[in-house]
């Protein structure tokens, strides 16, 4: 089966599950993802402290609906899990329209969409319906409202995996698993991340160690940082939040805070030299878990390579963000683009020329042409001399490649042959 | 009485006084200004050393005129104090045109103007007349020349005032009081400075301590630096020379030497976001007392916010720089623009987020919306998160505000509510 | 005799000599150049180690030619020393066209040119002929091939000279002497360098010490660095490789690695303010001995000011690079342009104002106008104040001059008069 087909297969299995910050929906989703990436699963008890936050009670839901005064069952959870506000407390009650109305959420600007609404940290309940349906509901008579949920001590569930490389320097891939049935945001994130793992695990060697993190957004990332943040502060070389990576739109890259770091510059360089359309923008505080990774206490080098990003596609955070929005071929391309960036990051070392006084004599090593004086030396020889000339142990390869207007990926073989000749080392 | 009306009132009283580097004109002027700002007055004896300079003798003048061969009295000091070269030694003598002529100064390019001329450090005497009058004077016959002045040991007079704030970090407002009857340069300077004091003194709190300095130009500033320069080097955060602040022309800002400092960047930012017309230019050595404040031994952060600056209005340094050139409404606006810059400088601290690991949970402090998932969070919440995310104790607020394309003044309330919640401190 | 005429005279004497990496041609050339510049001559034995390199055997040649099957003598060394591949081993042999052909070099793109070819480090032999002649050679019959050369232990010859200045801080002029009869590349290099010495030696004083180096390219520079590189690393302030300085084309400046250094910025500034046409480009690894001087172990501040540079004129490295390509008047101008750059580099010190607290009182030193208040002070006075204001002992004159949009050369007199007054020193 092609990667795209396999992506679609898993998409279809994960789609109907009702995920939230906590609960069995997350557990079930991670279990399916373990078929692709052998995640270790962690359960963090409700009430656990993580910096300024406390892990909330666990939420589970079995059923929910409203019965109209005419006896029509609407907003049925069984039909679409977006109908219930995430973290709604249990209700089973008759009430008037005026009592019900404050608990109904719609999107008047998108009258056919069921909005996605949550109330994690304030006990509340609610229903989300299309604005079209809302307009038809009678303002008189008694409604019956049922939410068969539980909000009680339990645990928050997340998964992670370390793919060891030659060094302990790390690259982080973080994605989230707390949204009910929506496609680009969020199902594309865990799917692309899982298949990216498969690609990297199959490589004959990796310089860096890769860390994969599947958490509920915000609280999950904060819990994760509470456990691993100070280690990452020492060891992380680059990280990316994978979200909105499912459609066929142009790439969008969001920088980490320090624009000049390799996490950003190398990603942009690979995008630039790939010929693909892309745009990019500096860090801003609206967004996903890079908000946590880049918080001032950690300020990790974490950016985010997306396709069409949150807030920029009209279906965002509604029932319209469904399978029709995403492309499995595009998801596969996104996996490969991430892999290319990782390759470039691995190449991007500060090499040191071991023969730094004058040029090394390449001729005696078979790395030079023996006849001199001819008009223009071959490009490969110029690349060797260029790299040796700038390889002072302090300048990264990305900077060196750009001086000749070349892609860092064009230096893979040059690095290898000069290293093999003992002329190039990494300190 | 409105501020503008009060400014005009004081202008009219100060106008006729003959000020110079030293002498009773300065004393009388400072006494009038004390009605607005309670300056402390200092007398520095002639012969006092100040770095490379020596305080010159004190100059006073009672009368001066020329009687032409036809017996006509011209160049009468009683009519316009610009007629006498400042610091002219006493003369009472008959002489030919050829003897007199080297002592006559005119402006052929402005034939109706009496120029402003000084000879502080070389004993000399002279008269300034309009070029029109000069052309009519007979070249034959005897002239009588009278200057009833004294140049003798005495003292140099200046005034200053400290308006204490919450910290000892200082902002300096420096202006000069050594010019005879001219309006934009110089009377606008001391007037705007004095009323700026009144505005600041009336504020409920000030973070910074404000220092007001009224000195004769150059020698006065050098004397002042001799006494206070090393203290200012430690404590001055920003300073401005107030000169040419009296007309209704566009603002002109002259940078201190290091363009990147808040003294310049915050001033420019406030001008930019004020919507007022302005121009600006880097430090240059022609100018007023910023020449001294920015000398390499001190290199203080001192710029100058002006309206139409010296050399740029044709009436500059002549009798044509009179009341018709200035606008008291514009002077009042200038007071308010300086006050706005000072507010912005006070806000421009390096705040530190006390909860820097992940985002603080704003919800439990009533600083977040409780319903999640809706399309775009309110701007105020984004401002809070933005400030907290960048508040690393090393980045100033100005830099943080600009990242969102906002004015620093838009963050006054955000700073206050986050500080009140204990989330923001200044170290 | 004018400099241009003298240049031509020496050109004509040096032209016919067959120079190579080593051998009597180099010795003979240096001996002639000693008439202009009293070089010290050094002989480095074959087999000497210099970093990654070994000095090769010495090569000398007496005669070489090919006799065609029809008995015609072609490719005669006696007619043009480019006919023999430099460092060809001795041959005296009959052979077929198929045996001979791999040893024949032509330039099909320049059919009338004899190319310049070398084989220094791989034992080989060969002939260079025009492509026109190549086309006429019969493919049948026996050729006789004669190269009467020797390749045997001997030595590598180079010359250098130190022209002592007031300080031991150095400026390097490096050129090469290993090419057979070609004009712009290379004879213009040693000629301009030698006459530049004459110009500098005649100056009444020089702040810097000037080092002149005449070496065979690459191996000669590496040998030189092996002996003097670590001393230069401490003492070199700026250096230039003189090559392709013989034609009347626009100037071309190649930067050393760190673009911001005076070696580059001052050279570009002098070019810019000279009004001459020029272009410039950052360091790149193709080129001449700056490859060695800028190698990462030394990274010396060495650029190259050329006229029409290597690879950019079609005659480059062929017999067409002859006297018709160069201009002796242009060579003389190049000498003067280099001298101007050196003057600017000498002026470009970090001066310190000895009177840094407020302005020094220039009036008492006769450096100020005594009458004040006049519209615009004289430019010379502003230059004095400007230099004193920025002379903090850390900012170089070049940076200071540019702040007023002026040439550093316009400050020669200002520096002198302020230094004479004791107001300016170099620490």
CSV table of C-alpha atoms in Angstrom, one decimal, chain A residues 1 60 70 72 110 133 145 149 151 168 170 230 239 241 251 311 333 345 348 395:
chain,number,residue,atom,x,y,z
A,1,UNK,CA,0.0,0.0,0.0
A,60,UNK,CA,-15.8,10.9,29.3
A,70,UNK,CA,-42.1,18.9,19.2
A,72,UNK,CA,-37.5,16.0,17.6
A,110,UNK,CA,-21.0,29.9,8.6
A,133,UNK,CA,-30.9,24.7,12.7
A,145,UNK,CA,-31.5,18.2,27.5
A,149,UNK,CA,-20.9,12.4,30.6
A,151,UNK,CA,-16.0,14.5,34.8
A,168,UNK,CA,22.1,12.8,22.0
A,170,UNK,CA,17.7,16.1,19.6
A,230,UNK,CA,15.1,21.3,31.3
A,239,UNK,CA,11.8,21.2,17.0
A,241,UNK,CA,4.9,21.5,16.0
A,251,UNK,CA,3.6,25.6,3.0
A,311,UNK,CA,-7.4,30.7,11.2
A,333,UNK,CA,4.7,15.2,0.5
A,345,UNK,CA,19.9,20.0,9.9
A,348,UNK,CA,24.5,21.6,9.1
A,395,UNK,CA,30.8,28.5,10.8
